[in-house]
Amino acid sequence: MLPAPSADALAHSQRVIAHLAALIDDAGGWIPFSRFMEAALYAPSLGYYAAGAMKFGAAGDFVTAPELTPLFSRTLAHAIAPVLAETDGDVLELGAGSGKLAADLLGELERIGTLPSRYCILEVSADLRQRQQETLARERPHLAERVQWLETLPTHYSGVILGNEVLDALPVELVHWTATEPLERGVALEGEAFVWRERSITDPTLHARAGTLNLAPGYISEINLAAAGLIASLAQCLARGLILMIDYGFGESEYYHPQRHMGTLRAHYRHHALDDPFYLPGLCDLTAHVDFSAVTRAGEAAGLTLAGYASQASFLLNSGLTELLMDVSPADAAAYLPQANAVQRLVSPAEMGELFKAIALTKGAVTPLAGFSRGDRRHSL
Ligand SMILES: C[S@@+](CC[C@H](N)C(=O)[O-])C[C@H]1O[C@@H](n2cnc3c(N)ncnc32)[C@H](O)[C@@H]1O
């Protein structure tokens, strides 16, 4: 049984529905699913990420690794420190959520003497940007002058670009492979209800990609053109350094496996994963898993080198997660047990350890990353 939304939340969802319905009307009765997802998540003051919903943590809809334990972001600090030292570069974080990752990462970089002179954040949601500013002002006031919020990607950037659970939050195209041709799934209105309607694919890039995948009739899945576009843009702005993305997903053969014939698109509402992306628009997160083969192809086409791909468990353990946990004394049960529990969630194959992956794309000579020293699975992409 799903928790009932409050009257205010329901009224908000009604406003989001009205906005989505107007988009469909204005477009002549049909919009691609990516347009629906983009508006449901990011329409200013309305979308899930743009309108003040709680989102992260126990009181929200889902928990991300930086919210589980500071050890995640502290481990990332150790993973990227050699690249910061080598490039004398900065950090650029995409989609910084509550700002927790930035605060904990900066704290650890300071502790190990590798503070970058600038920590930049690129965030599409004005609401979250404000939350990030509050978190950093509260948790790292003495580092505040190093943190900058960017409106656009920088040019000629050196250092580390990172994003945790950003690629899965990008709007995806939906495709239904049929006996005759792949069709694009979009959204129309029937009375007041959103319904699926399919059309021939007009976008040449989507058409080519759907054709290459050539899936069995009846197969429905996502193609994330925005992720490929974002990686290409990041490659362009990076002069030298590392792009590190952590997210849930797989390589192409697993992503488009015959058993996954209904795709990976899900709505997340108060810690429940739902198949219906039309459920309470504006109150649910919408996500799709990441196709890391497509991410790699986009990066390589834009001049990046695939420097590592591993499960989150391998990446964090190689980067020193256990050593950081050992700094907390097991004798202090109140401090140790919650941290040990969180570490277990990060690395257990039954939880986040195996489904989540870390991928590293580099430009220019960058030292091999310890995070991929064991368990590198580049060959599987
Ligand atoms: C699932 S949340 C993850 C937040 C945070 N990284 C964490 O791990 O808790 C996705 C984040 O990506 C942001 N986002 C989505 N698209 C983006 C884009 N194109 N550029 C930058 N940020 C984006 C969202 O606003 C949100 O902050």
PDB file of C-alpha atoms in Angstrom, residues 45-272:
ATOM      1  CA  SER A  45       8.663  25.468  -9.701  1.00  0.00           C
ATOM      2  CA  LEU A  46       6.722  22.366 -10.763  1.00  0.00           C
ATOM      3  CA  GLY A  47       8.977  19.418 -11.607  1.00  0.00           C
ATOM      4  CA  TYR A  48      10.045  16.844  -9.067  1.00  0.00           C
ATOM      5  CA  TYR A  49      13.589  18.256  -8.827  1.00  0.00           C
ATOM      6  CA  ALA A  50      12.504  21.872  -9.079  1.00  0.00           C
ATOM      7  CA  ALA A  51       9.759  22.318  -6.516  1.00  0.00           C
ATOM      8  CA  GLY A  52      11.054  21.615  -3.033  1.00  0.00           C
ATOM      9  CA  ALA A  53      10.054  17.955  -2.569  1.00  0.00           C
ATOM     10  CA  MET A  54      12.073  16.188   0.137  1.00  0.00           C
ATOM     11  CA  LYS A  55      13.490  13.643  -2.358  1.00  0.00           C
ATOM     12  CA  PHE A  56      16.671  12.289  -0.726  1.00  0.00           C
ATOM     13  CA  GLY A  57      16.951  10.374   2.537  1.00  0.00           C
ATOM     14  CA  ALA A  58      14.669   8.449   4.860  1.00  0.00           C
ATOM     15  CA  ALA A  59      11.900  11.083   4.736  1.00  0.00           C
ATOM     16  CA  GLY A  60      12.090  11.366   0.943  1.00  0.00           C
ATOM     17  CA  ASP A  61      11.598   8.995  -1.966  1.00  0.00           C
ATOM     18  CA  PHE A  62      14.993   7.339  -2.302  1.00  0.00           C
ATOM     19  CA  VAL A  63      18.406   7.267  -0.650  1.00  0.00           C
ATOM     20  CA  THR A  64      21.585   7.995  -2.554  1.00  0.00           C
ATOM     21  CA  ALA A  65      25.059   6.899  -1.475  1.00  0.00           C
ATOM     22  CA  PRO A  66      26.246  10.330  -0.234  1.00  0.00           C
ATOM     23  CA  GLU A  67      23.146  10.537   1.973  1.00  0.00           C
ATOM     24  CA  LEU A  68      23.794   7.084   3.437  1.00  0.00           C
ATOM     25  CA  THR A  69      27.240   7.805   4.858  1.00  0.00           C
ATOM     26  CA  PRO A  70      29.998  10.419   4.536  1.00  0.00           C
ATOM     27  CA  LEU A  71      32.374   7.488   3.925  1.00  0.00           C
ATOM     28  CA  PHE A  72      31.154   7.313   0.307  1.00  0.00           C
ATOM     29  CA  SER A  73      32.225  10.864  -0.535  1.00  0.00           C
ATOM     30  CA  ARG A  74      35.356  10.608   1.593  1.00  0.00           C
ATOM     31  CA  THR A  75      36.361   7.524  -0.403  1.00  0.00           C
ATOM     32  CA  LEU A  76      35.734   9.449  -3.629  1.00  0.00           C
ATOM     33  CA  ALA A  77      38.150  12.093  -2.338  1.00  0.00           C
ATOM     34  CA  HIS A  78      40.892   9.447  -2.169  1.00  0.00           C
ATOM     35  CA  ALA A  79      39.965   8.151  -5.623  1.00  0.00           C
ATOM     36  CA  ILE A  80      40.280  11.561  -7.309  1.00  0.00           C
ATOM     37  CA  ALA A  81      43.086  13.128  -5.239  1.00  0.00           C
ATOM     38  CA  PRO A  82      45.911  11.812  -7.495  1.00  0.00           C
ATOM     39  CA  VAL A  83      44.219  13.318 -10.567  1.00  0.00           C
ATOM     40  CA  LEU A  84      43.768  16.669  -8.815  1.00  0.00           C
ATOM     41  CA  ALA A  85      47.425  16.635  -7.837  1.00  0.00           C
ATOM     42  CA  GLU A  86      48.573  15.595 -11.298  1.00  0.00           C
ATOM     43  CA  THR A  87      46.492  18.159 -13.197  1.00  0.00           C
ATOM     44  CA  ASP A  88      46.617  20.872 -10.524  1.00  0.00           C
ATOM     45  CA  GLY A  89      42.943  21.008 -11.356  1.00  0.00           C
ATOM     46  CA  ASP A  90      39.524  21.731  -9.916  1.00  0.00           C
ATOM     47  CA  VAL A  91      36.448  19.654  -9.195  1.00  0.00           C
ATOM     48  CA  LEU A  92      33.229  20.095 -11.148  1.00  0.00           C
ATOM     49  CA  GLU A  93      30.265  18.226  -9.723  1.00  0.00           C
ATOM     50  CA  LEU A  94      27.151  17.732 -11.831  1.00  0.00           C
ATOM     51  CA  GLY A  95      23.748  17.429 -10.184  1.00  0.00           C
ATOM     52  CA  ALA A  96      24.878  17.866  -6.596  1.00  0.00           C
ATOM     53  CA  GLY A  97      21.556  16.954  -4.949  1.00  0.00           C
ATOM     54  CA  SER A  98      21.459  18.145  -1.345  1.00  0.00           C
ATOM     55  CA  GLY A  99      25.135  19.229  -1.427  1.00  0.00           C
ATOM     56  CA  LYS A 100      26.149  16.435   0.942  1.00  0.00           C
ATOM     57  CA  LEU A 101      28.639  14.846  -1.465  1.00  0.00           C
ATOM     58  CA  ALA A 102      30.346  18.211  -2.026  1.00  0.00           C
ATOM     59  CA  ALA A 103      30.567  18.949   1.713  1.00  0.00           C
ATOM     60  CA  ASP A 104      32.033  15.547   2.637  1.00  0.00           C
ATOM     61  CA  LEU A 105      34.337  15.362  -0.375  1.00  0.00           C
ATOM     62  CA  LEU A 106      35.734  18.835   0.320  1.00  0.00           C
ATOM     63  CA  GLY A 107      36.197  17.959   3.999  1.00  0.00           C
ATOM     64  CA  GLU A 108      38.280  14.903   3.151  1.00  0.00           C
ATOM     65  CA  LEU A 109      40.280  16.656   0.405  1.00  0.00           C
ATOM     66  CA  GLU A 110      41.154  19.291   2.985  1.00  0.00           C
ATOM     67  CA  ARG A 111      42.151  16.629   5.516  1.00  0.00           C
ATOM     68  CA  ILE A 112      44.518  14.930   3.058  1.00  0.00           C
ATOM     69  CA  GLY A 113      45.938  18.212   1.745  1.00  0.00           C
ATOM     70  CA  THR A 114      44.522  18.094  -1.797  1.00  0.00           C
ATOM     71  CA  LEU A 115      41.967  20.913  -1.720  1.00  0.00           C
ATOM     72  CA  PRO A 116      41.243  22.219  -5.201  1.00  0.00           C
ATOM     73  CA  SER A 117      41.228  25.977  -5.556  1.00  0.00           C
ATOM     74  CA  ARG A 118      37.691  25.791  -7.014  1.00  0.00           C
ATOM     75  CA  TYR A 119      34.824  23.374  -6.469  1.00  0.00           C
ATOM     76  CA  CYS A 120      32.260  24.061  -9.168  1.00  0.00           C
ATOM     77  CA  ILE A 121      28.700  22.766  -9.207  1.00  0.00           C
ATOM     78  CA  LEU A 122      26.455  22.619 -12.257  1.00  0.00           C
ATOM     79  CA  GLU A 123      22.884  22.050 -11.156  1.00  0.00           C
ATOM     80  CA  VAL A 124      19.756  22.387 -13.312  1.00  0.00           C
ATOM     81  CA  SER A 125      17.365  22.796 -10.389  1.00  0.00           C
ATOM     82  CA  ALA A 126      17.230  26.261  -8.765  1.00  0.00           C
ATOM     83  CA  ASP A 127      15.580  24.710  -5.725  1.00  0.00           C
ATOM     84  CA  LEU A 128      18.415  22.196  -5.253  1.00  0.00           C
ATOM     85  CA  ARG A 129      21.047  24.833  -5.873  1.00  0.00           C
ATOM     86  CA  GLN A 130      19.664  26.724  -2.900  1.00  0.00           C
ATOM     87  CA  ARG A 131      19.685  23.581  -0.787  1.00  0.00           C
ATOM     88  CA  GLN A 132      23.316  22.937  -1.788  1.00  0.00           C
ATOM     89  CA  GLN A 133      24.256  26.494  -0.804  1.00  0.00           C
ATOM     90  CA  GLU A 134      22.644  26.000   2.608  1.00  0.00           C
ATOM     91  CA  THR A 135      24.398  22.660   3.164  1.00  0.00           C
ATOM     92  CA  LEU A 136      27.828  24.028   2.273  1.00  0.00           C
ATOM     93  CA  ALA A 137      27.350  27.220   4.311  1.00  0.00           C
ATOM     94  CA  ARG A 138      26.382  25.083   7.305  1.00  0.00           C
ATOM     95  CA  GLU A 139      28.932  22.272   6.964  1.00  0.00           C
ATOM     96  CA  ARG A 140      31.982  23.945   5.320  1.00  0.00           C
ATOM     97  CA  PRO A 141      31.685  27.696   5.953  1.00  0.00           C
ATOM     98  CA  HIS A 142      35.470  28.171   5.830  1.00  0.00           C
ATOM     99  CA  LEU A 143      35.614  26.681   2.309  1.00  0.00           C
ATOM    100  CA  ALA A 144      32.647  28.653   0.982  1.00  0.00           C
ATOM    101  CA  GLU A 145      34.696  30.967  -1.224  1.00  0.00           C
ATOM    102  CA  ARG A 146      36.032  27.991  -3.190  1.00  0.00           C
ATOM    103  CA  VAL A 147      32.564  26.780  -4.184  1.00  0.00           C
ATOM    104  CA  GLN A 148      30.944  28.232  -7.287  1.00  0.00           C
ATOM    105  CA  TRP A 149      27.673  27.445  -9.018  1.00  0.00           C
ATOM    106  CA  LEU A 150      28.005  27.546 -12.797  1.00  0.00           C
ATOM    107  CA  GLU A 151      25.259  28.333 -15.308  1.00  0.00           C
ATOM    108  CA  THR A 152      26.999  26.541 -18.165  1.00  0.00           C
ATOM    109  CA  LEU A 153      29.897  24.182 -18.663  1.00  0.00           C
ATOM    110  CA  PRO A 154      33.319  25.847 -18.437  1.00  0.00           C
ATOM    111  CA  THR A 155      35.771  25.771 -21.327  1.00  0.00           C
ATOM    112  CA  HIS A 156      39.299  24.418 -21.231  1.00  0.00           C
ATOM    113  CA  TYR A 157      38.726  22.753 -17.881  1.00  0.00           C
ATOM    114  CA  SER A 158      41.374  20.687 -16.065  1.00  0.00           C
ATOM    115  CA  GLY A 159      40.735  18.378 -13.162  1.00  0.00           C
ATOM    116  CA  VAL A 160      37.858  16.079 -12.245  1.00  0.00           C
ATOM    117  CA  ILE A 161      34.244  16.140 -13.384  1.00  0.00           C
ATOM    118  CA  LEU A 162      32.016  13.889 -11.338  1.00  0.00           C
ATOM    119  CA  GLY A 163      28.382  12.958 -11.024  1.00  0.00           C
ATOM    120  CA  ASN A 164      26.619  10.519  -8.742  1.00  0.00           C
ATOM    121  CA  GLU A 165      23.216   9.344 -10.001  1.00  0.00           C
ATOM    122  CA  VAL A 166      23.000  12.093 -12.605  1.00  0.00           C
ATOM    123  CA  LEU A 167      22.887  10.085 -15.831  1.00  0.00           C
ATOM    124  CA  ASP A 168      19.882   8.075 -14.585  1.00  0.00           C
ATOM    125  CA  ALA A 169      17.971  11.317 -14.000  1.00  0.00           C
ATOM    126  CA  LEU A 170      18.259  12.504 -17.613  1.00  0.00           C
ATOM    127  CA  PRO A 171      15.123  12.304 -19.788  1.00  0.00           C
ATOM    128  CA  VAL A 172      15.084   9.197 -21.972  1.00  0.00           C
ATOM    129  CA  GLU A 173      13.445   8.323 -25.282  1.00  0.00           C
ATOM    130  CA  LEU A 174      11.214   5.255 -25.271  1.00  0.00           C
ATOM    131  CA  VAL A 175      11.164   2.842 -28.195  1.00  0.00           C
ATOM    132  CA  HIS A 176       8.835  -0.050 -28.992  1.00  0.00           C
ATOM    133  CA  TRP A 177      10.352  -2.499 -31.473  1.00  0.00           C
ATOM    134  CA  THR A 178       7.643  -4.032 -33.679  1.00  0.00           C
ATOM    135  CA  ALA A 179       7.635  -6.572 -36.505  1.00  0.00           C
ATOM    136  CA  THR A 180       7.791  -3.786 -39.095  1.00  0.00           C
ATOM    137  CA  GLU A 181       9.755  -0.905 -37.564  1.00  0.00           C
ATOM    138  CA  PRO A 182      10.825   0.525 -34.209  1.00  0.00           C
ATOM    139  CA  LEU A 183       8.288   3.107 -32.984  1.00  0.00           C
ATOM    140  CA  GLU A 184       8.772   6.032 -30.651  1.00  0.00           C
ATOM    141  CA  ARG A 185       6.535   5.950 -27.585  1.00  0.00           C
ATOM    142  CA  GLY A 186       5.085   9.254 -26.587  1.00  0.00           C
ATOM    143  CA  VAL A 187       2.334  10.617 -24.403  1.00  0.00           C
ATOM    144  CA  ALA A 188      -1.144  11.806 -25.392  1.00  0.00           C
ATOM    145  CA  LEU A 189      -4.323  12.619 -23.463  1.00  0.00           C
ATOM    146  CA  GLU A 190      -7.488  10.597 -23.335  1.00  0.00           C
ATOM    147  CA  GLY A 191      -9.918  12.740 -21.405  1.00  0.00           C
ATOM    148  CA  GLU A 192      -7.806  13.742 -18.426  1.00  0.00           C
ATOM    149  CA  ALA A 193      -5.604  10.641 -18.444  1.00  0.00           C
ATOM    150  CA  PHE A 194      -2.130  10.341 -19.936  1.00  0.00           C
ATOM    151  CA  VAL A 195      -1.943   7.468 -22.418  1.00  0.00           C
ATOM    152  CA  TRP A 196       0.806   5.941 -24.551  1.00  0.00           C
ATOM    153  CA  ARG A 197       0.763   6.636 -28.299  1.00  0.00           C
ATOM    154  CA  GLU A 198       3.407   5.433 -30.731  1.00  0.00           C
ATOM    155  CA  ARG A 199       4.725   7.048 -33.887  1.00  0.00           C
ATOM    156  CA  SER A 200       7.352   6.383 -36.510  1.00  0.00           C
ATOM    157  CA  ILE A 201      10.696   7.711 -35.349  1.00  0.00           C
ATOM    158  CA  THR A 202      11.586  11.019 -37.003  1.00  0.00           C
ATOM    159  CA  ASP A 203      14.827  11.854 -35.164  1.00  0.00           C
ATOM    160  CA  PRO A 204      17.659  10.398 -37.295  1.00  0.00           C
ATOM    161  CA  THR A 205      19.957   9.690 -34.313  1.00  0.00           C
ATOM    162  CA  LEU A 206      17.228   7.835 -32.448  1.00  0.00           C
ATOM    163  CA  HIS A 207      16.250   6.004 -35.623  1.00  0.00           C
ATOM    164  CA  ALA A 208      19.818   4.868 -36.241  1.00  0.00           C
ATOM    165  CA  ARG A 209      20.320   3.731 -32.643  1.00  0.00           C
ATOM    166  CA  ALA A 210      16.999   1.851 -32.522  1.00  0.00           C
ATOM    167  CA  GLY A 211      17.917   0.192 -35.821  1.00  0.00           C
ATOM    168  CA  THR A 212      21.332  -0.890 -34.578  1.00  0.00           C
ATOM    169  CA  LEU A 213      19.850  -2.447 -31.454  1.00  0.00           C
ATOM    170  CA  ASN A 214      17.400  -4.384 -33.648  1.00  0.00           C
ATOM    171  CA  LEU A 215      15.445  -5.903 -30.750  1.00  0.00           C
ATOM    172  CA  ALA A 216      12.715  -8.533 -31.004  1.00  0.00           C
ATOM    173  CA  PRO A 217       9.149  -7.430 -31.789  1.00  0.00           C
ATOM    174  CA  GLY A 218       7.371  -6.459 -28.576  1.00  0.00           C
ATOM    175  CA  TYR A 219      10.525  -5.216 -26.853  1.00  0.00           C
ATOM    176  CA  ILE A 220      10.118  -1.817 -25.158  1.00  0.00           C
ATOM    177  CA  SER A 221      13.067   0.041 -23.703  1.00  0.00           C
ATOM    178  CA  GLU A 222      14.805   3.364 -23.344  1.00  0.00           C
ATOM    179  CA  ILE A 223      17.523   5.052 -25.360  1.00  0.00           C
ATOM    180  CA  ASN A 224      19.291   7.809 -23.467  1.00  0.00           C
ATOM    181  CA  LEU A 225      20.383  10.304 -26.112  1.00  0.00           C
ATOM    182  CA  ALA A 226      20.758  12.998 -23.445  1.00  0.00           C
ATOM    183  CA  ALA A 227      23.414  10.981 -21.588  1.00  0.00           C
ATOM    184  CA  ALA A 228      25.439  10.574 -24.781  1.00  0.00           C
ATOM    185  CA  GLY A 229      25.007  14.310 -25.473  1.00  0.00           C
ATOM    186  CA  LEU A 230      26.103  15.251 -21.959  1.00  0.00           C
ATOM    187  CA  ILE A 231      29.233  13.081 -22.149  1.00  0.00           C
ATOM    188  CA  ALA A 232      30.127  14.612 -25.515  1.00  0.00           C
ATOM    189  CA  SER A 233      29.730  18.126 -24.050  1.00  0.00           C
ATOM    190  CA  LEU A 234      31.860  17.223 -21.038  1.00  0.00           C
ATOM    191  CA  ALA A 235      34.533  15.818 -23.337  1.00  0.00           C
ATOM    192  CA  GLN A 236      34.566  19.085 -25.208  1.00  0.00           C
ATOM    193  CA  CYS A 237      35.025  21.211 -22.106  1.00  0.00           C
ATOM    194  CA  LEU A 238      37.722  18.957 -20.603  1.00  0.00           C
ATOM    195  CA  ALA A 239      41.274  19.908 -21.549  1.00  0.00           C
ATOM    196  CA  ARG A 240      42.898  17.336 -19.260  1.00  0.00           C
ATOM    197  CA  GLY A 241      41.632  15.120 -16.505  1.00  0.00           C
ATOM    198  CA  LEU A 242      38.961  12.669 -15.470  1.00  0.00           C
ATOM    199  CA  ILE A 243      35.202  12.274 -15.848  1.00  0.00           C
ATOM    200  CA  LEU A 244      33.902   9.939 -13.136  1.00  0.00           C
ATOM    201  CA  MET A 245      30.272   8.861 -13.179  1.00  0.00           C
ATOM    202  CA  ILE A 246      28.635   6.542 -10.669  1.00  0.00           C
ATOM    203  CA  ASP A 247      25.189   5.178 -11.359  1.00  0.00           C
ATOM    204  CA  TYR A 248      23.072   2.066 -11.665  1.00  0.00           C
ATOM    205  CA  GLY A 249      23.127   0.256 -14.968  1.00  0.00           C
ATOM    206  CA  PHE A 250      24.989  -2.194 -17.142  1.00  0.00           C
ATOM    207  CA  GLY A 251      26.684  -2.673 -20.478  1.00  0.00           C
ATOM    208  CA  GLU A 252      24.562  -2.960 -23.612  1.00  0.00           C
ATOM    209  CA  SER A 253      24.195  -6.758 -23.719  1.00  0.00           C
ATOM    210  CA  GLU A 254      22.784  -6.828 -20.201  1.00  0.00           C
ATOM    211  CA  TYR A 255      20.748  -3.649 -20.645  1.00  0.00           C
ATOM    212  CA  TYR A 256      18.957  -4.914 -23.737  1.00  0.00           C
ATOM    213  CA  HIS A 257      18.812  -8.520 -22.553  1.00  0.00           C
ATOM    214  CA  PRO A 258      15.743 -10.432 -23.833  1.00  0.00           C
ATOM    215  CA  GLN A 259      14.500 -10.780 -20.245  1.00  0.00           C
ATOM    216  CA  ARG A 260      14.514  -7.004 -19.753  1.00  0.00           C
ATOM    217  CA  HIS A 261      11.914  -6.559 -22.499  1.00  0.00           C
ATOM    218  CA  MET A 262       9.936  -3.919 -20.605  1.00  0.00           C
ATOM    219  CA  GLY A 263      12.945  -1.671 -20.074  1.00  0.00           C
ATOM    220  CA  THR A 264      14.190  -0.078 -16.872  1.00  0.00           C
ATOM    221  CA  LEU A 265      12.070   3.061 -16.577  1.00  0.00           C
ATOM    222  CA  ARG A 266      10.740   3.425 -13.030  1.00  0.00           C
ATOM    223  CA  ALA A 267       8.998   5.962 -10.819  1.00  0.00           C
ATOM    224  CA  HIS A 268      10.230   6.260  -7.241  1.00  0.00           C
ATOM    225  CA  TYR A 269       7.773   7.347  -4.603  1.00  0.00           C
ATOM    226  CA  ARG A 270       8.479   7.170  -0.875  1.00  0.00           C
ATOM    227  CA  HIS A 271      10.886   4.231  -1.209  1.00  0.00           C
ATOM    228  CA  HIS A 272       8.618   2.267  -3.563  1.00  0.00           C
TER     229      HIS A 272
END
